[in-house]
PDB file of N, CA and C in Angstrom:
ATOM      1  N   MET A   1      -2.869-137.783 130.742  1.00  0.00           N
ATOM      2  CA  MET A   1      -1.511-137.941 131.638  1.00  0.00           C
ATOM      3  C   MET A   1      -1.795-138.528 132.860  1.00  0.00           C
ATOM      4  N   ARG A   2      -2.960-138.459 133.503  1.00  0.00           N
ATOM      5  CA  ARG A   2      -2.442-139.235 135.187  1.00  0.00           C
ATOM      6  C   ARG A   2      -2.488-140.287 135.298  1.00  0.00           C
ATOM      7  N   LEU A   3      -3.375-141.459 133.501  1.00  0.00           N
ATOM      8  CA  LEU A   3      -2.598-142.665 133.121  1.00  0.00           C
ATOM      9  C   LEU A   3      -1.083-143.007 133.054  1.00  0.00           C
ATOM     10  N   LEU A   4      -0.378-142.460 132.260  1.00  0.00           N
ATOM     11  CA  LEU A   4       0.837-143.095 131.999  1.00  0.00           C
ATOM     12  C   LEU A   4       1.482-142.850 132.976  1.00  0.00           C
ATOM     13  N   VAL A   5       1.062-141.635 134.912  1.00  0.00           N
ATOM     14  CA  VAL A   5       2.130-141.842 136.022  1.00  0.00           C
ATOM     15  C   VAL A   5       1.286-143.060 136.372  1.00  0.00           C
ATOM     16  N   MET A   6       0.207-143.074 135.946  1.00  0.00           N
ATOM     17  CA  MET A   6      -0.433-144.497 137.637  1.00  0.00           C
ATOM     18  C   MET A   6       0.698-145.566 136.835  1.00  0.00           C
ATOM     19  N   LEU A   7       0.647-145.904 135.838  1.00  0.00           N
ATOM     20  CA  LEU A   7       0.847-147.093 134.738  1.00  0.00           C
ATOM     21  C   LEU A   7       2.352-146.943 135.316  1.00  0.00           C
ATOM     22  N   ALA A   8       3.667-146.222 136.216  1.00  0.00           N
ATOM     23  CA  ALA A   8       5.178-145.672 136.722  1.00  0.00           C
ATOM     24  C   ALA A   8       4.404-146.480 137.894  1.00  0.00           C
ATOM     25  N   THR A   9       3.814-146.759 138.424  1.00  0.00           N
ATOM     26  CA  THR A   9       4.098-146.281 140.126  1.00  0.00           C
ATOM     27  C   THR A   9       3.693-148.431 140.705  1.00  0.00           C
ATOM     28  N   ASN A  10       4.364-148.586 141.747  1.00  0.00           N
ATOM     29  CA  ASN A  10       4.060-149.650 142.438  1.00  0.00           C
ATOM     30  C   ASN A  10       3.126-149.889 142.552  1.00  0.00           C
ATOM     31  N   GLU A  11       2.798-152.026 141.604  1.00  0.00           N
ATOM     32  CA  GLU A  11       0.925-152.258 141.898  1.00  0.00           C
ATOM     33  C   GLU A  11       0.142-151.236 140.900  1.00  0.00           C
ATOM     34  N   MET A  12       0.216-150.343 140.392  1.00  0.00           N
ATOM     35  CA  MET A  12      -0.446-149.184 139.534  1.00  0.00           C
ATOM     36  C   MET A  12      -1.362-148.624 140.160  1.00  0.00           C
ATOM     37  N   ASN A  13      -1.353-148.296 141.508  1.00  0.00           N
ATOM     38  CA  ASN A  13      -1.603-147.858 141.925  1.00  0.00           C
ATOM     39  C   ASN A  13      -1.027-146.474 142.991  1.00  0.00           C
ATOM     40  N   VAL A  14      -1.798-145.320 142.727  1.00  0.00           N
ATOM     41  CA  VAL A  14      -0.958-144.261 142.636  1.00  0.00           C
ATOM     42  C   VAL A  14      -0.892-144.049 144.642  1.00  0.00           C
ATOM     43  N   THR A  15      -2.244-143.913 145.256  1.00  0.00           N
ATOM     44  CA  THR A  15      -2.487-144.020 146.815  1.00  0.00           C
ATOM     45  C   THR A  15      -1.525-145.398 147.019  1.00  0.00           C
ATOM     46  N   ARG A  16      -0.490-146.516 146.423  1.00  0.00           N
ATOM     47  CA  ARG A  16       0.312-146.696 147.735  1.00  0.00           C
ATOM     48  C   ARG A  16       1.331-146.813 146.699  1.00  0.00           C
ATOM     49  N   GLN A  17       1.672-145.781 146.290  1.00  0.00           N
ATOM     50  CA  GLN A  17       3.471-145.127 145.955  1.00  0.00           C
ATOM     51  C   GLN A  17       4.130-144.287 146.800  1.00  0.00           C
ATOM     52  N   HIS A  18       5.041-144.989 147.477  1.00  0.00           N
ATOM     53  CA  HIS A  18       5.420-143.813 148.756  1.00  0.00           C
ATOM     54  C   HIS A  18       5.902-142.705 147.947  1.00  0.00           C
ATOM     55  N   SER A  19       6.114-141.468 148.716  1.00  0.00           N
ATOM     56  CA  SER A  19       7.005-140.444 148.537  1.00  0.00           C
ATOM     57  C   SER A  19       5.667-140.113 147.210  1.00  0.00           C
ATOM     58  N   PHE A  20       4.727-140.261 146.537  1.00  0.00           N
ATOM     59  CA  PHE A  20       4.808-139.495 145.350  1.00  0.00           C
ATOM     60  C   PHE A  20       3.985-138.148 145.141  1.00  0.00           C
ATOM     61  N   ALA A  21       3.973-137.876 146.318  1.00  0.00           N
ATOM     62  CA  ALA A  21       4.143-136.088 146.526  1.00  0.00           C
ATOM     63  C   ALA A  21       4.623-135.748 146.439  1.00  0.00           C
ATOM     64  N   GLU A  22       6.181-136.363 146.751  1.00  0.00           N
ATOM     65  CA  GLU A  22       7.430-135.730 145.902  1.00  0.00           C
ATOM     66  C   GLU A  22       8.095-135.964 144.700  1.00  0.00           C
ATOM     67  N   HIS A  23       7.697-136.749 143.603  1.00  0.00           N
ATOM     68  CA  HIS A  23       7.918-137.293 142.783  1.00  0.00           C
ATOM     69  C   HIS A  23       6.162-136.492 141.796  1.00  0.00           C
ATOM     70  N   ARG A  24       5.917-136.779 141.866  1.00  0.00           N
ATOM     71  CA  ARG A  24       4.468-136.283 140.847  1.00  0.00           C
ATOM     72  C   ARG A  24       4.180-135.409 140.140  1.00  0.00           C
ATOM     73  N   ALA A  25       5.061-134.339 140.337  1.00  0.00           N
ATOM     74  CA  ALA A  25       5.913-133.027 139.183  1.00  0.00           C
ATOM     75  C   ALA A  25       6.288-134.019 138.379  1.00  0.00           C
ATOM     76  N   GLU A  26       8.114-134.776 138.657  1.00  0.00           N
ATOM     77  CA  GLU A  26       8.359-135.349 137.992  1.00  0.00           C
ATOM     78  C   GLU A  26       7.558-136.035 137.448  1.00  0.00           C
ATOM     79  N   MET A  27       6.915-137.131 137.052  1.00  0.00           N
ATOM     80  CA  MET A  27       6.452-138.077 137.064  1.00  0.00           C
ATOM     81  C   MET A  27       5.554-137.618 135.505  1.00  0.00           C
ATOM     82  N   GLU A  28       4.641-136.132 135.677  1.00  0.00           N
ATOM     83  CA  GLU A  28       3.589-136.138 135.067  1.00  0.00           C
ATOM     84  C   GLU A  28       4.640-135.207 133.966  1.00  0.00           C
ATOM     85  N   ARG A  29       5.965-134.499 135.001  1.00  0.00           N
ATOM     86  CA  ARG A  29       6.628-133.815 133.219  1.00  0.00           C
ATOM     87  C   ARG A  29       6.870-135.790 132.263  1.00  0.00           C
ATOM     88  N   HIS A  30       7.464-136.380 132.776  1.00  0.00           N
ATOM     89  CA  HIS A  30       7.289-137.309 131.668  1.00  0.00           C
ATOM     90  C   HIS A  30       6.467-137.811 130.919  1.00  0.00           C
ATOM     91  N   ALA A  31       4.793-137.793 131.132  1.00  0.00           N
ATOM     92  CA  ALA A  31       4.064-138.112 130.907  1.00  0.00           C
ATOM     93  C   ALA A  31       4.418-137.584 129.522  1.00  0.00           C
ATOM     94  N   ALA A  32       4.053-135.786 129.871  1.00  0.00           N
ATOM     95  CA  ALA A  32       4.088-134.928 129.058  1.00  0.00           C
ATOM     96  C   ALA A  32       4.487-134.629 128.195  1.00  0.00           C
ATOM     97  N   ALA A  33       5.265-135.322 128.617  1.00  0.00           N
ATOM     98  CA  ALA A  33       6.677-135.815 127.250  1.00  0.00           C
ATOM     99  C   ALA A  33       5.856-136.598 126.013  1.00  0.00           C
ATOM    100  N   ILE A  34       6.137-137.733 126.864  1.00  0.00           N
ATOM    101  CA  ILE A  34       5.608-138.892 125.876  1.00  0.00           C
ATOM    102  C   ILE A  34       3.918-138.549 125.340  1.00  0.00           C
ATOM    103  N   LEU A  35       3.052-137.974 126.474  1.00  0.00           N
ATOM    104  CA  LEU A  35       2.112-137.195 125.526  1.00  0.00           C
ATOM    105  C   LEU A  35       2.296-136.695 124.323  1.00  0.00           C
ATOM    106  N   SER A  36       3.420-136.144 123.897  1.00  0.00           N
ATOM    107  CA  SER A  36       3.395-134.255 123.086  1.00  0.00           C
ATOM    108  C   SER A  36       3.667-134.957 121.399  1.00  0.00           C
ATOM    109  N   ARG A  37       3.997-137.011 121.716  1.00  0.00           N
ATOM    110  CA  ARG A  37       4.107-136.993 120.451  1.00  0.00           C
ATOM    111  C   ARG A  37       2.795-137.188 119.876  1.00  0.00           C
ATOM    112  N   PHE A  38       2.072-136.881 120.485  1.00  0.00           N
ATOM    113  CA  PHE A  38       0.567-137.529 120.003  1.00  0.00           C
ATOM    114  C   PHE A  38      -0.152-136.148 119.609  1.00  0.00           C
ATOM    115  N   PRO A  39      -0.143-135.600 118.678  1.00  0.00           N
ATOM    116  CA  PRO A  39      -1.456-134.587 118.103  1.00  0.00           C
ATOM    117  C   PRO A  39      -2.839-134.653 118.841  1.00  0.00           C
ATOM    118  N   GLU A  40      -3.139-132.675 118.634  1.00  0.00           N
ATOM    119  CA  GLU A  40      -4.232-132.936 119.013  1.00  0.00           C
ATOM    120  C   GLU A  40      -4.879-133.422 118.291  1.00  0.00           C
ATOM    121  N   GLY A  41      -6.243-134.504 118.240  1.00  0.00           N
ATOM    122  CA  GLY A  41      -7.331-135.337 117.438  1.00  0.00           C
ATOM    123  C   GLY A  41      -6.269-136.426 117.695  1.00  0.00           C
ATOM    124  N   SER A  42      -5.627-137.250 117.897  1.00  0.00           N
ATOM    125  CA  SER A  42      -4.779-138.575 118.267  1.00  0.00           C
ATOM    126  C   SER A  42      -6.039-139.039 118.918  1.00  0.00           C
ATOM    127  N   LYS A  43      -6.572-140.529 119.081  1.00  0.00           N
ATOM    128  CA  LYS A  43      -6.869-141.590 119.243  1.00  0.00           C
ATOM    129  C   LYS A  43      -6.032-141.785 120.416  1.00  0.00           C
ATOM    130  N   LEU A  44      -6.900-142.232 121.935  1.00  0.00           N
ATOM    131  CA  LEU A  44      -6.817-142.506 122.846  1.00  0.00           C
ATOM    132  C   LEU A  44      -7.458-144.192 123.165  1.00  0.00           C
ATOM    133  N   PHE A  45      -6.616-144.125 123.961  1.00  0.00           N
ATOM    134  CA  PHE A  45      -7.733-146.331 124.023  1.00  0.00           C
ATOM    135  C   PHE A  45      -7.220-146.629 125.236  1.00  0.00           C
ATOM    136  N   THR A  46      -7.879-146.628 125.957  1.00  0.00           N
ATOM    137  CA  THR A  46      -7.203-148.020 127.275  1.00  0.00           C
ATOM    138  C   THR A  46      -8.296-149.495 127.348  1.00  0.00           C
ATOM    139  N   ASN A  47      -7.726-150.082 128.587  1.00  0.00           N
ATOM    140  CA  ASN A  47      -8.471-151.314 128.779  1.00  0.00           C
ATOM    141  C   ASN A  47      -8.465-150.935 130.001  1.00  0.00           C
ATOM    142  N   THR A  48      -8.738-150.640 130.561  1.00  0.00           N
ATOM    143  CA  THR A  48      -9.144-150.484 132.222  1.00  0.00           C
ATOM    144  C   THR A  48     -10.428-150.059 132.200  1.00  0.00           C
ATOM    145  N   ARG A  49     -11.395-151.115 133.368  1.00  0.00           N
ATOM    146  CA  ARG A  49     -12.655-150.385 134.073  1.00  0.00           C
ATOM    147  C   ARG A  49     -12.474-149.434 135.846  1.00  0.00           C
ATOM    148  N   HIS A  50     -12.992-148.278 134.757  1.00  0.00           N
ATOM    149  CA  HIS A  50     -12.732-146.663 135.841  1.00  0.00           C
ATOM    150  C   HIS A  50     -13.944-146.080 135.492  1.00  0.00           C
ATOM    151  N   GLY A  51     -15.083-145.860 136.247  1.00  0.00           N
ATOM    152  CA  GLY A  51     -16.052-145.462 136.552  1.00  0.00           C
ATOM    153  C   GLY A  51     -15.928-144.275 135.886  1.00  0.00           C
ATOM    154  N   GLY A  52     -16.817-143.489 134.739  1.00  0.00           N
ATOM    155  CA  GLY A  52     -17.165-142.332 134.284  1.00  0.00           C
ATOM    156  C   GLY A  52     -16.526-142.205 132.572  1.00  0.00           C
ATOM    157  N   GLU A  53     -16.417-141.004 132.365  1.00  0.00           N
ATOM    158  CA  GLU A  53     -15.640-140.761 130.879  1.00  0.00           C
ATOM    159  C   GLU A  53     -15.148-139.436 131.528  1.00  0.00           C
ATOM    160  N   ASN A  54     -14.181-139.562 132.640  1.00  0.00           N
ATOM    161  CA  ASN A  54     -13.271-139.024 132.603  1.00  0.00           C
ATOM    162  C   ASN A  54     -12.869-139.058 133.764  1.00  0.00           C
ATOM    163  N   PRO A  55     -12.319-140.757 133.864  1.00  0.00           N
ATOM    164  CA  PRO A  55     -11.832-141.226 135.086  1.00  0.00           C
ATOM    165  C   PRO A  55     -10.414-140.405 135.566  1.00  0.00           C
ATOM    166  N   ASP A  56     -10.001-140.664 136.183  1.00  0.00           N
ATOM    167  CA  ASP A  56      -9.153-139.666 137.438  1.00  0.00           C
ATOM    168  C   ASP A  56      -7.652-141.506 137.999  1.00  0.00           C
ATOM    169  N   PHE A  57      -7.482-141.020 137.500  1.00  0.00           N
ATOM    170  CA  PHE A  57      -6.529-142.166 137.554  1.00  0.00           C
ATOM    171  C   PHE A  57      -5.098-142.663 138.542  1.00  0.00           C
ATOM    172  N   TYR A  58      -5.444-141.522 139.719  1.00  0.00           N
ATOM    173  CA  TYR A  58      -5.034-140.951 141.192  1.00  0.00           C
ATOM    174  C   TYR A  58      -5.563-141.812 141.979  1.00  0.00           C
ATOM    175  N   GLU A  59      -7.068-142.463 141.296  1.00  0.00           N
ATOM    176  CA  GLU A  59      -7.307-142.878 142.336  1.00  0.00           C
ATOM    177  C   GLU A  59      -7.821-144.446 141.816  1.00  0.00           C
ATOM    178  N   ARG A  60      -7.544-145.436 142.487  1.00  0.00           N
ATOM    179  CA  ARG A  60      -7.900-146.533 142.733  1.00  0.00           C
ATOM    180  C   ARG A  60      -8.228-147.133 140.809  1.00  0.00           C
ATOM    181  N   VAL A  61      -8.041-147.737 140.586  1.00  0.00           N
ATOM    182  CA  VAL A  61      -8.336-148.357 139.145  1.00  0.00           C
ATOM    183  C   VAL A  61      -9.310-149.753 139.402  1.00  0.00           C
ATOM    184  N   SER A  62     -10.158-149.564 139.045  1.00  0.00           N
ATOM    185  CA  SER A  62     -10.965-150.909 139.894  1.00  0.00           C
ATOM    186  C   SER A  62     -10.842-151.952 139.360  1.00  0.00           C
ATOM    187  N   GLY A  63     -10.567-151.556 137.833  1.00  0.00           N
ATOM    188  CA  GLY A  63      -9.910-153.442 136.907  1.00  0.00           C
ATOM    189  C   GLY A  63      -9.654-153.435 135.293  1.00  0.00           C
ATOM    190  N   CYS A  64      -9.881-154.518 134.939  1.00  0.00           N
ATOM    191  CA  CYS A  64      -8.648-154.056 133.533  1.00  0.00           C
ATOM    192  C   CYS A  64      -9.898-155.054 132.865  1.00  0.00           C
ATOM    193  N   TRP A  65      -9.555-155.260 131.122  1.00  0.00           N
ATOM    194  CA  TRP A  65     -10.050-156.448 130.643  1.00  0.00           C
ATOM    195  C   TRP A  65      -8.583-156.521 130.549  1.00  0.00           C
ATOM    196  N   PRO A  66      -7.943-157.434 131.099  1.00  0.00           N
ATOM    197  CA  PRO A  66      -6.388-158.246 130.416  1.00  0.00           C
ATOM    198  C   PRO A  66      -6.330-158.399 129.183  1.00  0.00           C
ATOM    199  N   MET A  67      -5.582-158.917 128.583  1.00  0.00           N
ATOM    200  CA  MET A  67      -4.721-158.983 127.234  1.00  0.00           C
ATOM    201  C   MET A  67      -3.634-160.580 127.530  1.00  0.00           C
ATOM    202  N   SER A  68      -3.425-160.551 128.738  1.00  0.00           N
ATOM    203  CA  SER A  68      -2.454-161.378 129.181  1.00  0.00           C
ATOM    204  C   SER A  68      -3.019-162.344 129.444  1.00  0.00           C
ATOM    205  N   GLN A  69      -1.968-163.619 129.899  1.00  0.00           N
ATOM    206  CA  GLN A  69      -2.279-163.836 131.446  1.00  0.00           C
ATOM    207  C   GLN A  69      -2.431-163.886 132.655  1.00  0.00           C
ATOM    208  N   TYR A  70      -1.447-162.676 132.356  1.00  0.00           N
ATOM    209  CA  TYR A  70      -2.033-162.241 134.233  1.00  0.00           C
ATOM    210  C   TYR A  70      -3.221-161.125 134.213  1.00  0.00           C
ATOM    211  N   ALA A  71      -3.487-161.321 135.525  1.00  0.00           N
ATOM    212  CA  ALA A  71      -5.162-160.978 135.932  1.00  0.00           C
ATOM    213  C   ALA A  71      -4.638-159.301 136.150  1.00  0.00           C
ATOM    214  N   TRP A  72      -4.039-158.664 136.189  1.00  0.00           N
ATOM    215  CA  TRP A  72      -3.481-156.720 136.013  1.00  0.00           C
ATOM    216  C   TRP A  72      -3.040-156.174 134.510  1.00  0.00           C
ATOM    217  N   ASP A  73      -3.193-156.355 133.845  1.00  0.00           N
ATOM    218  CA  ASP A  73      -2.406-155.770 132.105  1.00  0.00           C
ATOM    219  C   ASP A  73      -3.277-154.635 131.743  1.00  0.00           C
ATOM    220  N   PHE A  74      -2.651-153.465 131.921  1.00  0.00           N
ATOM    221  CA  PHE A  74      -3.509-152.719 130.494  1.00  0.00           C
ATOM    222  C   PHE A  74      -2.861-151.441 131.119  1.00  0.00           C
ATOM    223  N   GLY A  75      -2.775-150.635 129.443  1.00  0.00           N
ATOM    224  CA  GLY A  75      -1.624-149.451 129.397  1.00  0.00           C
ATOM    225  C   GLY A  75      -2.811-148.278 128.437  1.00  0.00           C
ATOM    226  N   LEU A  76      -1.824-148.008 127.571  1.00  0.00           N
ATOM    227  CA  LEU A  76      -2.573-146.958 126.549  1.00  0.00           C
ATOM    228  C   LEU A  76      -2.153-147.140 125.651  1.00  0.00           C
ATOM    229  N   LEU A  77      -3.371-146.646 124.034  1.00  0.00           N
ATOM    230  CA  LEU A  77      -2.921-147.055 123.331  1.00  0.00           C
ATOM    231  C   LEU A  77      -3.240-145.784 122.653  1.00  0.00           C
ATOM    232  N   THR A  78      -2.124-145.004 121.656  1.00  0.00           N
ATOM    233  CA  THR A  78      -2.438-143.910 120.972  1.00  0.00           C
ATOM    234  C   THR A  78      -2.320-143.888 119.756  1.00  0.00           C
ATOM    235  N   VAL A  79      -2.852-143.292 118.540  1.00  0.00           N
ATOM    236  CA  VAL A  79      -3.295-143.433 117.375  1.00  0.00           C
ATOM    237  C   VAL A  79      -3.317-141.770 117.047  1.00  0.00           C
ATOM    238  N   SER A  80      -1.801-141.383 116.518  1.00  0.00           N
ATOM    239  CA  SER A  80      -2.029-140.571 115.659  1.00  0.00           C
ATOM    240  C   SER A  80      -2.252-140.722 113.928  1.00  0.00           C
ATOM    241  N   ASP A  81      -2.599-139.313 113.131  1.00  0.00           N
ATOM    242  CA  ASP A  81      -2.351-140.138 111.730  1.00  0.00           C
ATOM    243  C   ASP A  81      -0.350-140.224 111.536  1.00  0.00           C
ATOM    244  N   ASP A  82       0.789-139.814 112.005  1.00  0.00           N
ATOM    245  CA  ASP A  82       1.967-140.833 111.613  1.00  0.00           C
ATOM    246  C   ASP A  82       2.377-142.025 112.235  1.00  0.00           C
ATOM    247  N   GLU A  83       1.827-141.912 114.201  1.00  0.00           N
ATOM    248  CA  GLU A  83       2.831-143.210 114.742  1.00  0.00           C
ATOM    249  C   GLU A  83       1.636-143.706 115.899  1.00  0.00           C
ATOM    250  N   VAL A  84       1.843-144.622 116.010  1.00  0.00           N
ATOM    251  CA  VAL A  84       1.192-145.182 117.660  1.00  0.00           C
ATOM    252  C   VAL A  84       1.853-145.518 118.510  1.00  0.00           C
ATOM    253  N   GLY A  85       1.174-145.720 120.020  1.00  0.00           N
ATOM    254  CA  GLY A  85       2.003-144.998 120.972  1.00  0.00           C
ATOM    255  C   GLY A  85       1.367-146.345 121.772  1.00  0.00           C
ATOM    256  N   LEU A  86       2.268-147.462 121.678  1.00  0.00           N
ATOM    257  CA  LEU A  86       1.972-148.545 123.245  1.00  0.00           C
ATOM    258  C   LEU A  86       2.475-148.622 124.989  1.00  0.00           C
ATOM    259  N   ILE A  87       1.727-147.596 124.975  1.00  0.00           N
ATOM    260  CA  ILE A  87       2.737-147.997 127.065  1.00  0.00           C
ATOM    261  C   ILE A  87       1.392-149.369 127.584  1.00  0.00           C
ATOM    262  N   TRP A  88       2.730-149.622 127.825  1.00  0.00           N
ATOM    263  CA  TRP A  88       1.362-151.066 129.233  1.00  0.00           C
ATOM    264  C   TRP A  88       2.689-151.193 130.389  1.00  0.00           C
ATOM    265  N   SER A  89       1.773-151.916 131.375  1.00  0.00           N
ATOM    266  CA  SER A  89       2.239-152.524 132.522  1.00  0.00           C
ATOM    267  C   SER A  89       1.692-153.327 133.112  1.00  0.00           C
ATOM    268  N   PHE A  90       2.661-154.413 133.665  1.00  0.00           N
ATOM    269  CA  PHE A  90       1.763-155.532 133.500  1.00  0.00           C
ATOM    270  C   PHE A  90       2.281-155.844 135.308  1.00  0.00           C
ATOM    271  N   ASP A  91       0.967-157.016 136.155  1.00  0.00           N
ATOM    272  CA  ASP A  91       1.477-157.023 137.056  1.00  0.00           C
ATOM    273  C   ASP A  91       0.833-158.404 137.380  1.00  0.00           C
ATOM    274  N   ALA A  92       2.760-159.072 137.460  1.00  0.00           N
ATOM    275  CA  ALA A  92       2.830-160.585 138.013  1.00  0.00           C
ATOM    276  C   ALA A  92       2.661-161.084 138.836  1.00  0.00           C
ATOM    277  N   SER A  93       2.404-160.472 140.248  1.00  0.00           N
ATOM    278  CA  SER A  93       2.541-160.732 141.499  1.00  0.00           C
ATOM    279  C   SER A  93       1.253-162.607 141.556  1.00  0.00           C
TER     280      SER A  93
END
């Protein structure tokens, strides 16, 4: 869920999001609604470089393996038996 919230922030960086504390609960509800489409056992993939097995996406992401011409493009690919979801963000700055 935190990855989806992070993708919705300015510069894909929660630490730089103005008024994040005030909007956090609403952003998490929206992320949970999207993820609710994918049942337990769905596969989740991302192209972020963030240390550890359970990264905290409310901390700054250290990098990614871009899939476009932009230096920063990353997101979430979700796959269930019935559906594929692709949530992506591009920083073209």
